[in-house]
Structure formats: structure tokens, C-alpha cells
PDB file of C-alpha atoms in Angstrom:
ATOM      1  CA  UNK A 131     -28.733  -2.472  31.900  1.00 85.00           C
ATOM      2  CA  UNK A 132     -25.667  -4.632  31.299  1.00 83.00           C
ATOM      3  CA  UNK A 133     -23.838  -2.877  34.139  1.00 84.00           C
ATOM      4  CA  UNK A 134     -26.776  -3.774  36.415  1.00 91.00           C
ATOM      5  CA  UNK A 135     -26.287  -7.448  35.650  1.00 91.00           C
ATOM      6  CA  UNK A 136     -29.056  -7.889  33.100  1.00 88.00           C
ATOM      7  CA  UNK A 137     -28.645  -9.869  29.898  1.00 86.00           C
ATOM      8  CA  UNK A 138     -29.250  -7.466  27.019  1.00 88.00           C
ATOM      9  CA  UNK A 139     -30.109  -8.613  23.491  1.00 88.00           C
ATOM     10  CA  UNK A 140     -30.235  -5.974  20.749  1.00 88.00           C
ATOM     11  CA  UNK A 141     -32.141  -7.465  17.815  1.00 86.00           C
ATOM     12  CA  UNK A 142     -31.089  -6.870  14.217  1.00 84.00           C
ATOM     13  CA  UNK A 143     -33.878  -4.941  12.480  1.00 79.00           C
ATOM     14  CA  UNK A 144     -33.783  -7.139   9.357  1.00 76.00           C
ATOM     15  CA  UNK A 145     -34.308 -10.262  11.447  1.00 75.00           C
ATOM     16  CA  UNK A 146     -37.541  -9.146  13.098  1.00 80.00           C
ATOM     17  CA  UNK A 147     -39.777  -8.740  10.052  1.00 77.00           C
ATOM     18  CA  UNK A 148     -42.240 -10.909  11.933  1.00 75.00           C
ATOM     19  CA  UNK A 149     -42.894  -7.712  13.892  1.00 79.00           C
ATOM     20  CA  UNK A 150     -42.241  -5.002  11.309  1.00 76.00           C
ATOM     21  CA  UNK A 151     -44.478  -6.578   8.639  1.00 75.00           C
ATOM     22  CA  UNK A 152     -47.173  -7.806  11.012  1.00 76.00           C
ATOM     23  CA  UNK A 153     -50.780  -6.678  10.430  1.00 76.00           C
ATOM     24  CA  UNK A 154     -51.289  -6.589  14.197  1.00 78.00           C
ATOM     25  CA  UNK A 155     -48.679  -3.951  15.006  1.00 78.00           C
ATOM     26  CA  UNK A 156     -48.913  -3.163  18.692  1.00 81.00           C
ATOM     27  CA  UNK A 157     -46.361  -2.616  21.467  1.00 86.00           C
ATOM     28  CA  UNK A 158     -47.830  -5.383  23.639  1.00 88.00           C
ATOM     29  CA  UNK A 159     -47.854  -7.926  20.802  1.00 86.00           C
ATOM     30  CA  UNK A 160     -44.375  -6.862  19.715  1.00 85.00           C
ATOM     31  CA  UNK A 161     -42.957  -7.300  23.233  1.00 87.00           C
ATOM     32  CA  UNK A 162     -44.570 -10.735  23.500  1.00 88.00           C
ATOM     33  CA  UNK A 163     -43.142 -11.809  20.132  1.00 86.00           C
ATOM     34  CA  UNK A 164     -39.657 -10.600  21.075  1.00 87.00           C
ATOM     35  CA  UNK A 165     -39.857 -12.450  24.390  1.00 88.00           C
ATOM     36  CA  UNK A 166     -40.871 -15.685  22.667  1.00 89.00           C
ATOM     37  CA  UNK A 167     -38.074 -15.436  20.105  1.00 87.00           C
ATOM     38  CA  UNK A 168     -35.507 -14.706  22.815  1.00 87.00           C
ATOM     39  CA  UNK A 169     -36.749 -17.644  24.891  1.00 89.00           C
ATOM     40  CA  UNK A 170     -36.643 -20.130  21.997  1.00 87.00           C
ATOM     41  CA  UNK A 171     -33.289 -19.071  20.529  1.00 88.00           C
ATOM     42  CA  UNK A 172     -31.715 -15.582  20.824  1.00 86.00           C
ATOM     43  CA  UNK A 173     -29.803 -16.214  17.577  1.00 85.00           C
ATOM     44  CA  UNK A 174     -33.132 -15.845  15.738  1.00 84.00           C
ATOM     45  CA  UNK A 175     -32.915 -12.133  16.556  1.00 85.00           C
ATOM     46  CA  UNK A 176     -29.431 -11.759  15.028  1.00 82.00           C
ATOM     47  CA  UNK A 177     -27.959 -10.071  18.128  1.00 84.00           C
ATOM     48  CA  UNK A 178     -26.048  -6.872  17.382  1.00 84.00           C
ATOM     49  CA  UNK A 179     -22.745  -6.254  19.132  1.00 82.00           C
ATOM     50  CA  UNK A 180     -22.261  -2.600  19.997  1.00 81.00           C
ATOM     51  CA  UNK A 181     -18.926  -0.857  19.754  1.00 85.00           C
ATOM     52  CA  UNK A 182     -17.195   0.824  22.642  1.00 87.00           C
ATOM     53  CA  UNK A 183     -17.487   4.594  23.031  1.00 89.00           C
ATOM     54  CA  UNK A 184     -13.906   5.175  21.910  1.00 92.00           C
ATOM     55  CA  UNK A 185     -14.231   2.977  18.825  1.00 93.00           C
ATOM     56  CA  UNK A 186     -17.463   4.722  17.863  1.00 93.00           C
ATOM     57  CA  UNK A 187     -15.879   8.155  18.336  1.00 94.00           C
ATOM     58  CA  UNK A 188     -12.847   7.257  16.221  1.00 96.00           C
ATOM     59  CA  UNK A 189     -15.046   5.715  13.554  1.00 95.00           C
ATOM     60  CA  UNK A 190     -17.058   8.954  13.454  1.00 96.00           C
ATOM     61  CA  UNK A 191     -13.876  10.770  12.397  1.00 96.00           C
ATOM     62  CA  UNK A 192     -13.513   8.407   9.432  1.00 97.00           C
ATOM     63  CA  UNK A 193     -17.168   8.724   8.441  1.00 96.00           C
ATOM     64  CA  UNK A 194     -17.037  12.510   8.684  1.00 97.00           C
ATOM     65  CA  UNK A 195     -14.073  12.435   6.301  1.00 97.00           C
ATOM     66  CA  UNK A 196     -16.043  10.189   3.941  1.00 96.00           C
ATOM     67  CA  UNK A 197     -18.874  12.739   3.936  1.00 97.00           C
ATOM     68  CA  UNK A 198     -16.463  15.495   2.896  1.00 97.00           C
ATOM     69  CA  UNK A 199     -15.044  13.294   0.132  1.00 96.00           C
ATOM     70  CA  UNK A 200     -18.549  12.661  -1.228  1.00 96.00           C
ATOM     71  CA  UNK A 201     -19.321  16.384  -1.124  1.00 97.00           C
ATOM     72  CA  UNK A 202     -16.076  17.232  -2.941  1.00 96.00           C
ATOM     73  CA  UNK A 203     -16.779  14.635  -5.637  1.00 96.00           C
ATOM     74  CA  UNK A 204     -20.254  16.053  -6.167  1.00 97.00           C
ATOM     75  CA  UNK A 205     -18.945  19.615  -6.507  1.00 96.00           C
ATOM     76  CA  UNK A 206     -16.203  18.552  -8.923  1.00 95.00           C
ATOM     77  CA  UNK A 207     -18.760  16.759 -11.095  1.00 95.00           C
ATOM     78  CA  UNK A 208     -20.932  19.874 -11.020  1.00 95.00           C
ATOM     79  CA  UNK A 209     -18.037  22.104 -12.095  1.00 94.00           C
ATOM     80  CA  UNK A 210     -17.059  19.793 -14.943  1.00 93.00           C
ATOM     81  CA  UNK A 211     -20.653  19.405 -16.076  1.00 94.00           C
ATOM     82  CA  UNK A 212     -21.271  23.163 -16.168  1.00 92.00           C
ATOM     83  CA  UNK A 213     -18.035  23.729 -18.075  1.00 93.00           C
ATOM     84  CA  UNK A 214     -18.842  21.028 -20.617  1.00 92.00           C
ATOM     85  CA  UNK A 215     -22.355  22.362 -21.194  1.00 91.00           C
ATOM     86  CA  UNK A 216     -20.743  25.726 -22.044  1.00 88.00           C
ATOM     87  CA  UNK A 217     -18.619  24.067 -24.715  1.00 91.00           C
ATOM     88  CA  UNK A 218     -15.364  24.122 -22.743  1.00 91.00           C
ATOM     89  CA  UNK A 219     -13.453  21.704 -20.485  1.00 90.00           C
ATOM     90  CA  UNK A 220     -11.553  21.776 -17.201  1.00 89.00           C
ATOM     91  CA  UNK A 221      -8.100  20.225 -17.247  1.00 87.00           C
ATOM     92  CA  UNK A 222      -7.969  16.658 -15.996  1.00 87.00           C
ATOM     93  CA  UNK A 223      -6.286  16.197 -12.623  1.00 89.00           C
ATOM     94  CA  UNK A 224      -6.607  14.440  -9.289  1.00 90.00           C
ATOM     95  CA  UNK A 225      -9.483  15.623  -7.037  1.00 91.00           C
ATOM     96  CA  UNK A 226      -6.833  16.681  -4.493  1.00 91.00           C
ATOM     97  CA  UNK A 227      -5.389  19.183  -6.985  1.00 90.00           C
ATOM     98  CA  UNK A 228      -8.633  20.875  -8.045  1.00 90.00           C
ATOM     99  CA  UNK A 229      -8.352  24.584  -7.192  1.00 89.00           C
ATOM    100  CA  UNK A 230      -9.167  28.047  -8.545  1.00 88.00           C
ATOM    101  CA  UNK A 231      -6.168  27.987 -10.872  1.00 88.00           C
ATOM    102  CA  UNK A 232      -7.883  25.192 -12.797  1.00 87.00           C
ATOM    103  CA  UNK A 233     -10.253  27.768 -14.321  1.00 87.00           C
ATOM    104  CA  UNK A 234      -7.425  29.613 -16.055  1.00 87.00           C
ATOM    105  CA  UNK A 235      -7.864  29.466 -19.814  1.00 85.00           C
ATOM    106  CA  UNK A 236     -11.654  29.380 -19.658  1.00 89.00           C
ATOM    107  CA  UNK A 237     -13.837  32.202 -20.929  1.00 91.00           C
ATOM    108  CA  UNK A 238     -14.102  35.196 -18.526  1.00 91.00           C
ATOM    109  CA  UNK A 239     -17.818  34.713 -17.802  1.00 91.00           C
ATOM    110  CA  UNK A 240     -17.271  31.031 -17.020  1.00 91.00           C
ATOM    111  CA  UNK A 241     -14.346  31.842 -14.749  1.00 91.00           C
ATOM    112  CA  UNK A 242     -16.507  34.317 -12.847  1.00 92.00           C
ATOM    113  CA  UNK A 243     -19.202  31.679 -12.333  1.00 92.00           C
ATOM    114  CA  UNK A 244     -16.869  28.849 -11.306  1.00 93.00           C
ATOM    115  CA  UNK A 245     -14.402  30.667  -9.022  1.00 93.00           C
ATOM    116  CA  UNK A 246     -16.600  30.424  -5.856  1.00 93.00           C
ATOM    117  CA  UNK A 247     -17.344  26.757  -6.599  1.00 94.00           C
ATOM    118  CA  UNK A 248     -13.668  25.899  -7.089  1.00 94.00           C
ATOM    119  CA  UNK A 249     -12.830  27.817  -3.914  1.00 94.00           C
ATOM    120  CA  UNK A 250     -15.224  25.571  -1.937  1.00 95.00           C
ATOM    121  CA  UNK A 251     -13.649  22.467  -3.483  1.00 95.00           C
ATOM    122  CA  UNK A 252     -10.217  23.738  -2.461  1.00 95.00           C
ATOM    123  CA  UNK A 253     -11.487  24.343   1.076  1.00 95.00           C
ATOM    124  CA  UNK A 254     -12.951  20.834   1.276  1.00 96.00           C
ATOM    125  CA  UNK A 255      -9.619  19.360   0.185  1.00 96.00           C
ATOM    126  CA  UNK A 256      -7.915  21.214   3.032  1.00 96.00           C
ATOM    127  CA  UNK A 257     -10.427  19.827   5.572  1.00 97.00           C
ATOM    128  CA  UNK A 258      -9.936  16.306   4.166  1.00 97.00           C
ATOM    129  CA  UNK A 259      -6.178  16.643   4.616  1.00 96.00           C
ATOM    130  CA  UNK A 260      -6.766  17.574   8.248  1.00 97.00           C
ATOM    131  CA  UNK A 261      -8.875  14.447   8.714  1.00 97.00           C
ATOM    132  CA  UNK A 262      -6.134  12.394   7.046  1.00 96.00           C
ATOM    133  CA  UNK A 263      -3.662  13.698   9.622  1.00 96.00           C
ATOM    134  CA  UNK A 264      -6.044  12.734  12.442  1.00 96.00           C
ATOM    135  CA  UNK A 265      -6.419   9.227  11.032  1.00 96.00           C
ATOM    136  CA  UNK A 266      -2.639   8.867  10.801  1.00 96.00           C
ATOM    137  CA  UNK A 267      -2.405   9.985  14.431  1.00 96.00           C
ATOM    138  CA  UNK A 268      -5.197   7.778  15.824  1.00 95.00           C
ATOM    139  CA  UNK A 269      -3.902   4.511  14.349  1.00 94.00           C
ATOM    140  CA  UNK A 270      -0.473   4.186  16.037  1.00 93.00           C
ATOM    141  CA  UNK A 271      -1.614   5.733  19.328  1.00 93.00           C
ATOM    142  CA  UNK A 272      -4.651   3.545  20.022  1.00 92.00           C
ATOM    143  CA  UNK A 273      -4.680   0.631  17.565  1.00 95.00           C
ATOM    144  CA  UNK A 274      -1.244  -1.009  17.109  1.00 93.00           C
ATOM    145  CA  UNK A 275      -2.873  -3.929  15.238  1.00 94.00           C
ATOM    146  CA  UNK A 276      -3.357  -1.592  12.271  1.00 95.00           C
ATOM    147  CA  UNK A 277       0.349  -2.031  11.463  1.00 94.00           C
ATOM    148  CA  UNK A 278      -0.202  -5.779  10.968  1.00 94.00           C
ATOM    149  CA  UNK A 279      -2.875  -5.168   8.355  1.00 95.00           C
ATOM    150  CA  UNK A 280      -0.780  -2.574   6.527  1.00 95.00           C
ATOM    151  CA  UNK A 281       1.667  -5.325   5.584  1.00 94.00           C
ATOM    152  CA  UNK A 282      -0.619  -6.054   2.622  1.00 94.00           C
ATOM    153  CA  UNK A 283       0.260  -3.735  -0.251  1.00 92.00           C
ATOM    154  CA  UNK A 284      -2.919  -1.925  -1.242  1.00 92.00           C
ATOM    155  CA  UNK A 285      -4.123  -1.606   2.356  1.00 95.00           C
ATOM    156  CA  UNK A 286      -3.343   1.820   3.775  1.00 95.00           C
ATOM    157  CA  UNK A 287      -3.984   3.287   7.201  1.00 96.00           C
ATOM    158  CA  UNK A 288      -7.519   4.361   6.298  1.00 96.00           C
ATOM    159  CA  UNK A 289      -8.612   0.876   5.171  1.00 96.00           C
ATOM    160  CA  UNK A 290      -6.845  -0.889   8.042  1.00 96.00           C
ATOM    161  CA  UNK A 291      -8.191   1.444  10.743  1.00 97.00           C
ATOM    162  CA  UNK A 292     -11.746   1.301   9.375  1.00 97.00           C
ATOM    163  CA  UNK A 293     -11.506  -2.495   9.322  1.00 96.00           C
ATOM    164  CA  UNK A 294     -10.307  -2.657  12.932  1.00 96.00           C
ATOM    165  CA  UNK A 295     -12.924  -0.202  14.227  1.00 95.00           C
ATOM    166  CA  UNK A 296     -15.797  -1.853  12.357  1.00 94.00           C
ATOM    167  CA  UNK A 297     -15.012  -5.381  13.564  1.00 93.00           C
ATOM    168  CA  UNK A 298     -13.466  -4.236  16.878  1.00 90.00           C
ATOM    169  CA  UNK A 299     -13.445  -7.753  18.402  1.00 90.00           C
ATOM    170  CA  UNK A 300     -11.937 -10.286  15.966  1.00 91.00           C
ATOM    171  CA  UNK A 301     -12.480 -13.281  18.257  1.00 90.00           C
ATOM    172  CA  UNK A 302     -16.251 -13.166  17.778  1.00 88.00           C
ATOM    173  CA  UNK A 303     -15.709 -14.758  14.365  1.00 90.00           C
ATOM    174  CA  UNK A 304     -15.104 -18.501  14.625  1.00 90.00           C
ATOM    175  CA  UNK A 305     -13.368 -18.582  11.236  1.00 92.00           C
ATOM    176  CA  UNK A 306     -11.691 -15.881   9.186  1.00 93.00           C
ATOM    177  CA  UNK A 307     -13.919 -16.822   6.250  1.00 92.00           C
ATOM    178  CA  UNK A 308     -16.944 -15.609   8.220  1.00 92.00           C
ATOM    179  CA  UNK A 309     -15.750 -12.027   7.739  1.00 93.00           C
ATOM    180  CA  UNK A 310     -16.508 -12.265   4.005  1.00 92.00           C
ATOM    181  CA  UNK A 311     -20.174 -12.831   4.879  1.00 90.00           C
ATOM    182  CA  UNK A 312     -20.100 -10.135   7.565  1.00 90.00           C
ATOM    183  CA  UNK A 313     -19.054  -7.402   5.115  1.00 92.00           C
ATOM    184  CA  UNK A 314     -21.577  -8.554   2.489  1.00 91.00           C
ATOM    185  CA  UNK A 315     -19.101  -9.809  -0.125  1.00 90.00           C
ATOM    186  CA  UNK A 316     -20.396 -13.386  -0.136  1.00 86.00           C
ATOM    187  CA  UNK A 317     -22.923 -14.424  -2.851  1.00 82.00           C
ATOM    188  CA  UNK A 318     -26.461 -14.815  -1.571  1.00 77.00           C
ATOM    189  CA  UNK A 319     -28.176 -18.209  -1.529  1.00 74.00           C
ATOM    190  CA  UNK A 320     -31.719 -19.214  -2.457  1.00 75.00           C
ATOM    191  CA  UNK A 321     -31.343 -22.963  -2.927  1.00 75.00           C
ATOM    192  CA  UNK A 322     -34.438 -25.122  -3.043  1.00 73.00           C
ATOM    193  CA  UNK A 323     -34.429 -28.774  -4.065  1.00 75.00           C
ATOM    194  CA  UNK A 324     -32.371 -29.128  -7.231  1.00 75.00           C
ATOM    195  CA  UNK A 325     -32.393 -25.381  -7.880  1.00 76.00           C
ATOM    196  CA  UNK A 326     -29.175 -23.530  -6.984  1.00 73.00           C
ATOM    197  CA  UNK A 327     -29.395 -20.117  -8.681  1.00 79.00           C
ATOM    198  CA  UNK A 328     -26.269 -17.940  -8.834  1.00 72.00           C
ATOM    199  CA  UNK A 329     -27.053 -14.726  -6.963  1.00 77.00           C
ATOM    200  CA  UNK A 330     -25.246 -11.430  -6.489  1.00 82.00           C
ATOM    201  CA  UNK A 331     -23.357 -10.588  -3.308  1.00 84.00           C
ATOM    202  CA  UNK A 332     -25.557  -9.934  -0.282  1.00 84.00           C
ATOM    203  CA  UNK A 333     -24.244  -6.375   0.368  1.00 85.00           C
ATOM    204  CA  UNK A 334     -24.986  -6.767   4.064  1.00 83.00           C
ATOM    205  CA  UNK A 335     -22.865  -5.236   6.787  1.00 85.00           C
ATOM    206  CA  UNK A 336     -21.100  -1.882   6.730  1.00 90.00           C
ATOM    207  CA  UNK A 337     -21.255  -0.355   3.211  1.00 93.00           C
ATOM    208  CA  UNK A 338     -18.302   1.994   3.729  1.00 95.00           C
ATOM    209  CA  UNK A 339     -15.949  -0.797   4.807  1.00 95.00           C
ATOM    210  CA  UNK A 340     -17.098  -2.824   1.812  1.00 95.00           C
ATOM    211  CA  UNK A 341     -16.343   0.137  -0.462  1.00 95.00           C
ATOM    212  CA  UNK A 342     -12.837   0.493   0.967  1.00 96.00           C
ATOM    213  CA  UNK A 343     -12.117  -3.220   0.533  1.00 96.00           C
ATOM    214  CA  UNK A 344     -13.206  -2.992  -3.109  1.00 96.00           C
ATOM    215  CA  UNK A 345     -10.905   0.008  -3.575  1.00 95.00           C
ATOM    216  CA  UNK A 346      -8.062  -2.019  -2.099  1.00 96.00           C
ATOM    217  CA  UNK A 347      -8.863  -4.865  -4.502  1.00 96.00           C
ATOM    218  CA  UNK A 348      -8.765  -2.444  -7.445  1.00 95.00           C
ATOM    219  CA  UNK A 349      -5.272  -1.348  -6.388  1.00 95.00           C
ATOM    220  CA  UNK A 350      -4.066  -4.944  -5.969  1.00 95.00           C
ATOM    221  CA  UNK A 351      -5.285  -5.894  -9.458  1.00 94.00           C
ATOM    222  CA  UNK A 352      -4.315  -2.571 -11.046  1.00 93.00           C
ATOM    223  CA  UNK A 353      -1.126  -1.562 -12.856  1.00 92.00           C
ATOM    224  CA  UNK A 354       0.535  -0.425  -9.628  1.00 91.00           C
ATOM    225  CA  UNK A 355      -0.282  -3.593  -7.683  1.00 92.00           C
ATOM    226  CA  UNK A 356       2.653  -5.518  -6.211  1.00 92.00           C
ATOM    227  CA  UNK A 357       3.136  -9.133  -7.273  1.00 93.00           C
ATOM    228  CA  UNK A 358       1.501 -11.499  -4.766  1.00 93.00           C
ATOM    229  CA  UNK A 359      -0.482 -14.715  -4.575  1.00 94.00           C
ATOM    230  CA  UNK A 360      -3.649 -12.690  -4.163  1.00 94.00           C
ATOM    231  CA  UNK A 361      -2.940 -10.613  -7.276  1.00 95.00           C
ATOM    232  CA  UNK A 362      -2.066 -13.664  -9.366  1.00 94.00           C
ATOM    233  CA  UNK A 363      -5.217 -15.459  -8.249  1.00 94.00           C
ATOM    234  CA  UNK A 364      -7.377 -12.433  -9.083  1.00 94.00           C
ATOM    235  CA  UNK A 365      -5.818 -11.970 -12.526  1.00 93.00           C
ATOM    236  CA  UNK A 366      -6.379 -15.635 -13.376  1.00 93.00           C
ATOM    237  CA  UNK A 367      -9.990 -15.292 -12.294  1.00 91.00           C
ATOM    238  CA  UNK A 368     -10.440 -12.182 -14.463  1.00 91.00           C
ATOM    239  CA  UNK A 369      -9.020 -13.919 -17.541  1.00 90.00           C
ATOM    240  CA  UNK A 370     -11.520 -16.766 -17.496  1.00 85.00           C
ATOM    241  CA  UNK A 371     -14.504 -14.769 -16.343  1.00 73.00           C
ATOM    242  CA  UNK A 372     -15.773 -13.595 -19.715  1.00 75.00           C
ATOM    243  CA  UNK A 373     -17.281 -10.158 -20.269  1.00 75.00           C
ATOM    244  CA  UNK A 374     -17.682  -9.272 -16.591  1.00 85.00           C
ATOM    245  CA  UNK A 375     -14.617 -11.190 -15.459  1.00 88.00           C
ATOM    246  CA  UNK A 376     -12.760  -8.145 -14.132  1.00 90.00           C
ATOM    247  CA  UNK A 377     -15.726  -7.044 -12.010  1.00 91.00           C
ATOM    248  CA  UNK A 378     -16.162 -10.493 -10.522  1.00 91.00           C
ATOM    249  CA  UNK A 379     -12.433 -10.732  -9.862  1.00 93.00           C
ATOM    250  CA  UNK A 380     -12.423  -7.419  -7.977  1.00 94.00           C
ATOM    251  CA  UNK A 381     -15.252  -8.577  -5.696  1.00 94.00           C
ATOM    252  CA  UNK A 382     -13.605 -11.956  -5.154  1.00 94.00           C
ATOM    253  CA  UNK A 383     -10.270 -10.323  -4.286  1.00 96.00           C
ATOM    254  CA  UNK A 384     -12.026  -7.917  -1.905  1.00 96.00           C
ATOM    255  CA  UNK A 385     -13.625 -10.898  -0.143  1.00 95.00           C
ATOM    256  CA  UNK A 386     -10.289 -12.707   0.148  1.00 95.00           C
ATOM    257  CA  UNK A 387      -8.707  -9.467   1.354  1.00 96.00           C
ATOM    258  CA  UNK A 388     -11.249  -9.248   4.199  1.00 95.00           C
ATOM    259  CA  UNK A 389     -10.430 -12.834   5.181  1.00 95.00           C
ATOM    260  CA  UNK A 390      -6.671 -12.252   4.929  1.00 95.00           C
ATOM    261  CA  UNK A 391      -6.779  -9.138   7.121  1.00 96.00           C
ATOM    262  CA  UNK A 392      -8.684 -10.999   9.826  1.00 96.00           C
ATOM    263  CA  UNK A 393      -6.163 -13.837   9.709  1.00 95.00           C
ATOM    264  CA  UNK A 394      -3.236 -11.428  10.074  1.00 94.00           C
ATOM    265  CA  UNK A 395      -5.007  -9.647  12.922  1.00 95.00           C
ATOM    266  CA  UNK A 396      -5.759 -12.791  14.936  1.00 93.00           C
ATOM    267  CA  UNK A 397      -2.573 -14.764  14.300  1.00 91.00           C
ATOM    268  CA  UNK A 398      -0.104 -11.821  14.250  1.00 85.00           C
ATOM    269  CA  UNK A 399       1.740 -13.610  11.439  1.00 87.00           C
ATOM    270  CA  UNK A 400       4.250 -11.908   9.151  1.00 90.00           C
ATOM    271  CA  UNK A 401       2.598 -11.500   5.776  1.00 91.00           C
ATOM    272  CA  UNK A 402       4.288 -13.313   2.890  1.00 90.00           C
ATOM    273  CA  UNK A 403       2.942 -12.004  -0.464  1.00 88.00           C
ATOM    274  CA  UNK A 404       4.233 -15.005  -2.445  1.00 86.00           C
ATOM    275  CA  UNK A 405       3.852 -17.718   0.177  1.00 80.00           C
ATOM    276  CA  UNK A 406       2.039 -20.223  -2.063  1.00 73.00           C
ATOM    277  CA  UNK A 407       4.530 -19.657  -4.882  1.00 64.00           C
ATOM    278  CA  UNK A 408       7.464 -20.248  -2.511  1.00 55.00           C
ATOM    279  CA  UNK A 409       5.895 -23.478  -1.243  1.00 57.00           C
ATOM    280  CA  UNK A 410       5.330 -24.643  -4.815  1.00 45.00           C
ATOM    281  CA  UNK A 411       8.988 -23.965  -5.698  1.00 42.00           C
ATOM    282  CA  UNK A 412      10.199 -25.848  -2.614  1.00 40.00           C
ATOM    283  CA  UNK A 413       7.953 -28.798  -3.442  1.00 45.00           C
ATOM    284  CA  UNK A 414       9.254 -28.864  -7.017  1.00 40.00           C
ATOM    285  CA  UNK A 415      12.863 -28.714  -5.818  1.00 42.00           C
ATOM    286  CA  UNK A 416      12.267 -31.562  -3.355  1.00 45.00           C
ATOM    287  CA  UNK A 417      10.643 -33.635  -6.094  1.00 38.00           C
ATOM    288  CA  UNK A 418      13.568 -33.063  -8.477  1.00 43.00           C
ATOM    289  CA  UNK A 419      16.116 -34.162  -5.854  1.00 45.00           C
ATOM    290  CA  UNK A 420      14.277 -37.447  -5.357  1.00 48.00           C
TER     291      UNK A 420
END
């Protein structure tokens, strides 16, 4: 319809509860309600921007990989649970290294039961590695902007490519801070009068991208994270946050990471991990000279 010159508005399902929760559910009434909303203000429908065919196809590769990872995690948990219920334990290791050799040292009957299961886990790991190779191939060939986002330590090709494919058009956001709301990492609001309750994050937007950003935040704040302004800010937030300070800090860092990646994408700037610290040192040096 767009190619024929028509203006097409795809309404967001959550924004048309006036239709979905109506007691007079009928196609004619629904069409009339949609027409009225579109005539008054199309933004009331929360228009959805569709991805291009290529972006959707490449994103399907990433989501297929995510499905295999979930299946492998489930099978590993099953194997460990069955072993523990038998009074024995599998050796601890990375999910990538789980194979049939892991059953060595277990009782013979348990080995016989777990060998087929461990074989399937090993096969899934091989398929995941193949998907990893495809992701590494797709990024430089079709999306050179991924390299800009990978400047941030803790953001690998998978996170950067998923970010680029999910947003696809960065210019549709007026401010980089809007991306935090788009991925559902911004606290919800239900203010009324003098009441301003503190709510949890909205969790709107793409859940897989949000999961990857949280994983990136865990790496930035973890023991292997590289020193940066973002890491220092998150650690300070965790220290004064009380019992759940670390959890809040991870979410806050993930939100800032989403904003930072958009800024790097749009501006094509060179990322400086300790930019604020360098500016503070220069200011202090200038002050001392005066």
C-alpha cells in the first residue's frame, strides 16, 4: 500500500485497548474507532515502524541462535538436576564445554542415561558456533556501524549487531536518551497530584535486546570490566544503593549503555572511556595554574 502512494499507519497493539477491551467488539465499530483516532492524532495509535526485509532476515539469524542457547541451557539444567537427584554431580564448566566426556567418573547406570542427553548438548553447541560465525560475517559485510559500537568494552559483535538491527534507523529518535525508554529500561510513571510512586522499569520494547544490554552491563561492572566513566558511575551507584544496590546499578548502567551506543552511532565519535575523568583533571590543572 505504501508503494501505491497510500499513507499506512500500523497501530501498536497495546495502544488500542479501546478496541481490544471494548464490550462492543465488531469489525465495523473497530474500523470506525481506528479511523477516528487516526484523524484526531495518529500518535495516539503508537505507530509501529517496520524493518526492512534484509534487517528482519539478519535479525532472524540472531533470534534463531538465541533459541538454541535457551534449549542448551534447559538441557544442561536437566542433566545437572538428574545427576544431583542421584546423589552425584557433574563437573562445573562453561556451557560451551559440556560434552559426553563430562560424564566420566559417574556411576555406569548414570552414564548410560546421560550420554544421549550430553550428545545433544554437544550438538547444540556446534550449531551455536556456526551461528556465531554467521553473525561475525554479517556485521562487517552489511553493517559497518557495528564497529563504532564495539568501541565500548563489554559490547561484542552480537550485542552491537542486535542493537543496530532492532533500531535500524537511529534518526527516528530525537534524543539519545529516548532509546532508554524504547528498550524498556526507564522506570514507569504513575504520578497523580502529590503522589510520585517509584515504579519498576517498564520492560517495553524488544526483550532480547534488553537482555543483551543487561549482560553487557554485568560485564562492565564485573571483575573483568575495563576502567571507564560508565563503570565508575555504576560502582558508585551500587555502593549507596543498599541491599539491592547492585541490581539497580546493573539496570542503570544498561540504560546508559543504550544511550551511549546510540550517541556513538549517530555522531560517529571516537569513544573515550575516561572522558569525564580527563576533563576533570584538565580543569584541576587549569585551576592550579591560576
